[in-house]
PDB file of C-alpha atoms in Angstrom:
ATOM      1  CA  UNK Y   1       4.735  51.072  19.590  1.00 43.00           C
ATOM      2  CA  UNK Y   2       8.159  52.273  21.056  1.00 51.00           C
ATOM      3  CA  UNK Y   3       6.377  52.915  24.645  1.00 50.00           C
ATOM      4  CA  UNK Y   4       5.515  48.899  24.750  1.00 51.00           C
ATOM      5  CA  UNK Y   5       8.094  47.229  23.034  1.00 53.00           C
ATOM      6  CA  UNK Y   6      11.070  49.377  24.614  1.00 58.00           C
ATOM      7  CA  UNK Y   7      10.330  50.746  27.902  1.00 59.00           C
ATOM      8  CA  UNK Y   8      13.954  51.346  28.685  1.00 68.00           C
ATOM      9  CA  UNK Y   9      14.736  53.180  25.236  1.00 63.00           C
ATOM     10  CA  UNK Y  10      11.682  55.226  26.112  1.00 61.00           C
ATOM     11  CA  UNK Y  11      12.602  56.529  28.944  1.00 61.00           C
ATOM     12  CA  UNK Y  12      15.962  56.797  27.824  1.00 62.00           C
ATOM     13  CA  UNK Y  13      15.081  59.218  24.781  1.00 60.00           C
ATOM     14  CA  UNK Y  14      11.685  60.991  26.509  1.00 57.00           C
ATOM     15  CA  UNK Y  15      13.230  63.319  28.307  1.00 55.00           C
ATOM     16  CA  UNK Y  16      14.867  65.092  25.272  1.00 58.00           C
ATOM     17  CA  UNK Y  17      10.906  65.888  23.867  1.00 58.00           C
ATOM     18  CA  UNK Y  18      10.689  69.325  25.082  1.00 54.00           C
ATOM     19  CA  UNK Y  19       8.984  72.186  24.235  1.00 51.00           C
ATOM     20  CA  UNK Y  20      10.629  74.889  22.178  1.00 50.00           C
ATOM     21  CA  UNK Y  21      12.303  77.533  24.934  1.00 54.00           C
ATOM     22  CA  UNK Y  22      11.071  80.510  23.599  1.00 56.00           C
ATOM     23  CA  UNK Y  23       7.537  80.131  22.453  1.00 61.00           C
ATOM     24  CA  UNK Y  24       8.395  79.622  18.717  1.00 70.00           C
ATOM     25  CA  UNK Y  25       5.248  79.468  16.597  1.00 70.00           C
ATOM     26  CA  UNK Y  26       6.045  77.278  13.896  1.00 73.00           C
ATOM     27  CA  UNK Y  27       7.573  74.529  16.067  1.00 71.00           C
ATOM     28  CA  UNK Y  28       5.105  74.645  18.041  1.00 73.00           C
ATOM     29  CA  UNK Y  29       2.558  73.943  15.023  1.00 72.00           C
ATOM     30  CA  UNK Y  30       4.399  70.798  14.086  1.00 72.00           C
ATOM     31  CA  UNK Y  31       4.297  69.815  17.636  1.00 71.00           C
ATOM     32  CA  UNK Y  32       0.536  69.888  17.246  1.00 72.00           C
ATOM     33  CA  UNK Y  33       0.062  68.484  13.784  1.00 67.00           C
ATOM     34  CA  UNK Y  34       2.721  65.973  13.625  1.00 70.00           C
ATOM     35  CA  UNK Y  35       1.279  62.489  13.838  1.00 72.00           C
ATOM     36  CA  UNK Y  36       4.307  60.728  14.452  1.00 74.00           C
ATOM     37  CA  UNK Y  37       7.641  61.143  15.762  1.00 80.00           C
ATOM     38  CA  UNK Y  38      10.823  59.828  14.358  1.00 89.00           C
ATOM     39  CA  UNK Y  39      13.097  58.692  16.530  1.00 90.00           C
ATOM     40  CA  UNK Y  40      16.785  57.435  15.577  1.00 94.00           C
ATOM     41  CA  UNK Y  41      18.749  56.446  18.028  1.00 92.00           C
ATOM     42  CA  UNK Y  42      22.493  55.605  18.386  1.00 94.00           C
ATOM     43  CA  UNK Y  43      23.616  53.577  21.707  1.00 92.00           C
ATOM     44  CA  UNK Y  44      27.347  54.854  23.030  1.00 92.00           C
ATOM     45  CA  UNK Y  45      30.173  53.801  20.664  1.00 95.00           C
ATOM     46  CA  UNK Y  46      28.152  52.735  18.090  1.00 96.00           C
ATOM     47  CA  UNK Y  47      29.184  53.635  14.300  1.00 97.00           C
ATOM     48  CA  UNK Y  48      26.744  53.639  11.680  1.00 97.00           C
ATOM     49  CA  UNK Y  49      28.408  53.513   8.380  1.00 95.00           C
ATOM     50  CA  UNK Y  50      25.626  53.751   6.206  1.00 96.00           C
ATOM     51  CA  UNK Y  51      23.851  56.911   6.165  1.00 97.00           C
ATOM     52  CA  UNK Y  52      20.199  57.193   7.189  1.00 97.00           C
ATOM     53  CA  UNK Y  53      18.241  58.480   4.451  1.00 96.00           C
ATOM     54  CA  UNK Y  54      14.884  60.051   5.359  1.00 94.00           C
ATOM     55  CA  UNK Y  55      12.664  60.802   2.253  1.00 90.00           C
ATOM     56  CA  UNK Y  56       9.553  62.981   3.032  1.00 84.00           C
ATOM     57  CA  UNK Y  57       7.318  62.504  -0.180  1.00 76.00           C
ATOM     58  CA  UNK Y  58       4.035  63.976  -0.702  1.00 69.00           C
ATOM     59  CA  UNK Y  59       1.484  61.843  -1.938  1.00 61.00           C
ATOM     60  CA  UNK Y  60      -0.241  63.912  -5.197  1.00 61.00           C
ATOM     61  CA  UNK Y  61      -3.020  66.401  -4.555  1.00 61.00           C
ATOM     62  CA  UNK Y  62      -6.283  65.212  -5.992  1.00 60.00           C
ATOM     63  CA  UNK Y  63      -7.292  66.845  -9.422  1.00 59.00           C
ATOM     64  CA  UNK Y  64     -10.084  69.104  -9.202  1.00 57.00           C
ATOM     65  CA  UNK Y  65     -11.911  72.157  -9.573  1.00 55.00           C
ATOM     66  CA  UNK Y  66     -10.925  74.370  -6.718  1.00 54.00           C
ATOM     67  CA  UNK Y  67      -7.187  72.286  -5.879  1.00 52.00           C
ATOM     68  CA  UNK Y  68      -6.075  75.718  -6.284  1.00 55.00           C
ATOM     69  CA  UNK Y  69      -7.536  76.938  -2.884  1.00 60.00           C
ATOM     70  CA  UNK Y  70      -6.463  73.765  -1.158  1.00 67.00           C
ATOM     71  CA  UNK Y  71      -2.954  73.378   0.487  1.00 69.00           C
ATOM     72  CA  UNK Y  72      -2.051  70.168   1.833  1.00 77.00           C
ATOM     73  CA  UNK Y  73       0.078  70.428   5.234  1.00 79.00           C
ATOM     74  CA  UNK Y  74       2.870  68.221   6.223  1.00 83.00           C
ATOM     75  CA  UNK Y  75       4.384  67.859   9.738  1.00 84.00           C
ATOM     76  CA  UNK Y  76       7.977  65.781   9.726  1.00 88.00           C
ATOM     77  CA  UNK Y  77       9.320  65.515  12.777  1.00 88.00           C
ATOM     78  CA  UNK Y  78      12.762  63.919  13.952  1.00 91.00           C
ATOM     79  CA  UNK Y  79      14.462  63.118  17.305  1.00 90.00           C
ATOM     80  CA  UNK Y  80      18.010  62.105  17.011  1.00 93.00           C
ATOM     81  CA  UNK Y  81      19.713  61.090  20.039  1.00 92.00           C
ATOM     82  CA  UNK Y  82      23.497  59.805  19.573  1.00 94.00           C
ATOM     83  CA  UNK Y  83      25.831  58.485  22.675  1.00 91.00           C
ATOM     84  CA  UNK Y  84      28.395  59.284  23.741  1.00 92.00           C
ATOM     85  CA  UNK Y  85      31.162  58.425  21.391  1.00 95.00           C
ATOM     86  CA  UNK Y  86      28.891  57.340  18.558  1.00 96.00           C
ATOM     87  CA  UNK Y  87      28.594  58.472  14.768  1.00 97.00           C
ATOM     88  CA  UNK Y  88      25.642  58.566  12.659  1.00 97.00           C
ATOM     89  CA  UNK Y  89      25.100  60.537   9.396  1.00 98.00           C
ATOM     90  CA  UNK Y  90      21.594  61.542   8.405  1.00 97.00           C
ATOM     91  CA  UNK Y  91      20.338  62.764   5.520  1.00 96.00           C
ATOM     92  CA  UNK Y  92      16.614  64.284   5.195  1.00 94.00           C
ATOM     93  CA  UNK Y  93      15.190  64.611   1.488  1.00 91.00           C
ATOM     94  CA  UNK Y  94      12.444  66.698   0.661  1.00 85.00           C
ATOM     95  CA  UNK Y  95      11.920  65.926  -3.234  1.00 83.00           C
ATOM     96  CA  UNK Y  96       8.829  67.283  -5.484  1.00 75.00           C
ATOM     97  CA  UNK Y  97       7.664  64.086  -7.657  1.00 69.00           C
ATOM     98  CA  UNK Y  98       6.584  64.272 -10.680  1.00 68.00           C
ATOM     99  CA  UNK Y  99       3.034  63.814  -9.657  1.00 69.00           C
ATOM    100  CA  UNK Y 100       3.674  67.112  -7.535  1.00 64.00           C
ATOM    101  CA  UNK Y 101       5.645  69.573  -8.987  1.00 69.00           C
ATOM    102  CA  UNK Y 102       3.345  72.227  -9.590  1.00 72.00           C
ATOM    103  CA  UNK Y 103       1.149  71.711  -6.430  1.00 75.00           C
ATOM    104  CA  UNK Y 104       0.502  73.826  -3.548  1.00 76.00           C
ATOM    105  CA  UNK Y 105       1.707  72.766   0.303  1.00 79.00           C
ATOM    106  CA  UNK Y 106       3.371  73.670   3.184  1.00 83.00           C
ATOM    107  CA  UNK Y 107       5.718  71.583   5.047  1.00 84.00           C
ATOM    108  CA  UNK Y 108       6.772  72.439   8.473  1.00 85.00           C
ATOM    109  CA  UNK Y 109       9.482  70.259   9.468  1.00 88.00           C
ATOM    110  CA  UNK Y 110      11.089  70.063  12.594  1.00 88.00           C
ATOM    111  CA  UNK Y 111      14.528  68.190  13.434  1.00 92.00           C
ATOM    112  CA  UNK Y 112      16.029  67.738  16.939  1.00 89.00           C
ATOM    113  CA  UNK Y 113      19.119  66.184  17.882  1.00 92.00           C
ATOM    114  CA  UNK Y 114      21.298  64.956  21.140  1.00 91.00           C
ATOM    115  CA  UNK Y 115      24.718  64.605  21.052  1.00 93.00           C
ATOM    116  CA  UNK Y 116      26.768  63.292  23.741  1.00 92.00           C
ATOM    117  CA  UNK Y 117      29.986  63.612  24.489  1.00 92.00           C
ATOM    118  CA  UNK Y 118      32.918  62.732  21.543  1.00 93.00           C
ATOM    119  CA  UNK Y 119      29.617  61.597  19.675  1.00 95.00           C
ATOM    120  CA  UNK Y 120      29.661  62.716  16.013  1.00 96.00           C
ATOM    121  CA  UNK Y 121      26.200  63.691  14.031  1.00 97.00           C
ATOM    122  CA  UNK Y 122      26.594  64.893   9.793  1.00 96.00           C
ATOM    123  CA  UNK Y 123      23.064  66.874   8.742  1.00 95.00           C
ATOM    124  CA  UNK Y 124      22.595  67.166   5.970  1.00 95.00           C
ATOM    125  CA  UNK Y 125      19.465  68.858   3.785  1.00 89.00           C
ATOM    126  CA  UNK Y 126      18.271  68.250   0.349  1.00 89.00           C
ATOM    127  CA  UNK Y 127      15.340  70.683  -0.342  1.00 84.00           C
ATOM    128  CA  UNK Y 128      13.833  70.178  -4.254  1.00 83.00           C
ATOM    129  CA  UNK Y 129       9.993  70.403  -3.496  1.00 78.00           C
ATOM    130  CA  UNK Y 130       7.666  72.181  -5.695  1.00 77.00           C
ATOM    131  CA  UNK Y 131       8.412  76.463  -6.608  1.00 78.00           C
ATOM    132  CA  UNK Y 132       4.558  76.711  -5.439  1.00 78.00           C
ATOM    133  CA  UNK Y 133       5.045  74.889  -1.888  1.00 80.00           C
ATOM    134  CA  UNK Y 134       5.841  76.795   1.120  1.00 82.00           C
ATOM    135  CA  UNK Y 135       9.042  74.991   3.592  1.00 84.00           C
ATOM    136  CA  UNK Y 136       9.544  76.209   7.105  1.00 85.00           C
ATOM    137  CA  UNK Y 137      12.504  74.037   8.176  1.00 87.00           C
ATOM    138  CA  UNK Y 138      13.295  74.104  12.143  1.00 86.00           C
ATOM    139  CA  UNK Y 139      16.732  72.695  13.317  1.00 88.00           C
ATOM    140  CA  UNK Y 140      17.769  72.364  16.900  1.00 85.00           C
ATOM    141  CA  UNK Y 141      20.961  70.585  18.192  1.00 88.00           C
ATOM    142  CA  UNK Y 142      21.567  70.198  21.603  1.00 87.00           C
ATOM    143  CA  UNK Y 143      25.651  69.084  22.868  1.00 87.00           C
ATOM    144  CA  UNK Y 144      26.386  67.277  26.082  1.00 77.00           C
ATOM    145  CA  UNK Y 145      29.601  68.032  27.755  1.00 68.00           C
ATOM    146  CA  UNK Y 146      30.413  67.145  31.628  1.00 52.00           C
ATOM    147  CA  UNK Y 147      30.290  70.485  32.449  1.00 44.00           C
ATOM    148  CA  UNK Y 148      26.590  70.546  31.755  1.00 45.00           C
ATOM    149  CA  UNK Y 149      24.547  67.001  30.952  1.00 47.00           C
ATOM    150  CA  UNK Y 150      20.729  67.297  29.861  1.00 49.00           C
ATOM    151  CA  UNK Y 151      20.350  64.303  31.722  1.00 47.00           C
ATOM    152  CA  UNK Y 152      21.344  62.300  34.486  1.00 42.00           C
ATOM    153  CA  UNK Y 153      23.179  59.161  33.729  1.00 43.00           C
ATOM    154  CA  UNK Y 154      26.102  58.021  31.269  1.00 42.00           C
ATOM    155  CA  UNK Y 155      25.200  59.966  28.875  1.00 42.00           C
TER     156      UNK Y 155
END
């Protein structure tokens, strides 16, 4: 659990968890439904080289009678916070597999990011999931410059 094995990096990174400005419905439903949070975080200066690859598969929907009326639901949700001065490329993957690729479901993903000052952040989106799924993708970057920090500190 990030609250008891880093208190500083949790208070570090809670303050950017913040409701949607405006009210915005879908958000707001992965807010609800998500049952975990994702949280990548790059100290000040750091470079990672690698890119983070985030694959959201769907586990298969169960065979039977009435799997037509059923629509599974699916609630990714991502916090990126990168320093000042750091670099990070992340890539999120939403594949169908071949267990899924004619099934109903609706995923509601929601990515937020931080970037400090000189920091550097490369998004990218891969979106392959089934022609019968429904995808409601919600991106939100937020920039730190001096002239207006989200936060107080070195960030």
């Amino acid at each position: 659990s990030l609250s008891s094995s880093s208190p500083s990096l949790l208070q570090r990174v809670s303050h950017f968890i913040c409701p949607f400005p405006i009210g915005d419905l879908f958000f707001s439903i992965n807010g609800i439904a998500a049952p975990d949070l994702t949280l990548v975080y790059v100290p000040e200066g750091c470079h990672v080289d690698i890119p983070i690859h985030l694959d959201y598969m769907l586990p298969p929907t169960p065979s039977t009678d009435d799997s037509d009326a059923a629509m599974h639901l699916s609630n990714p949700r991502v916090l990126v916070v990168v320093e000042k001065g750091a670099h990070v490329n992340i890539i999120e993957d939403f594949p169908a597999s071949p267990e899924n690729q004619n099934d109903s479901y609706w995923s509601n993903a929601a990515f937020e990011a931080v970037i400090g000052q000189g920091a550097k952040l490369t998004h990218s989106y891969i979106q392959t999931q089934s022609f019968r799924a429904a995808h409601i993708k919600w991106t939100s970057i937020r920039q730190v410059s001096l002239l207006f920090p989200l936060c107080a500190g070195s960030f």
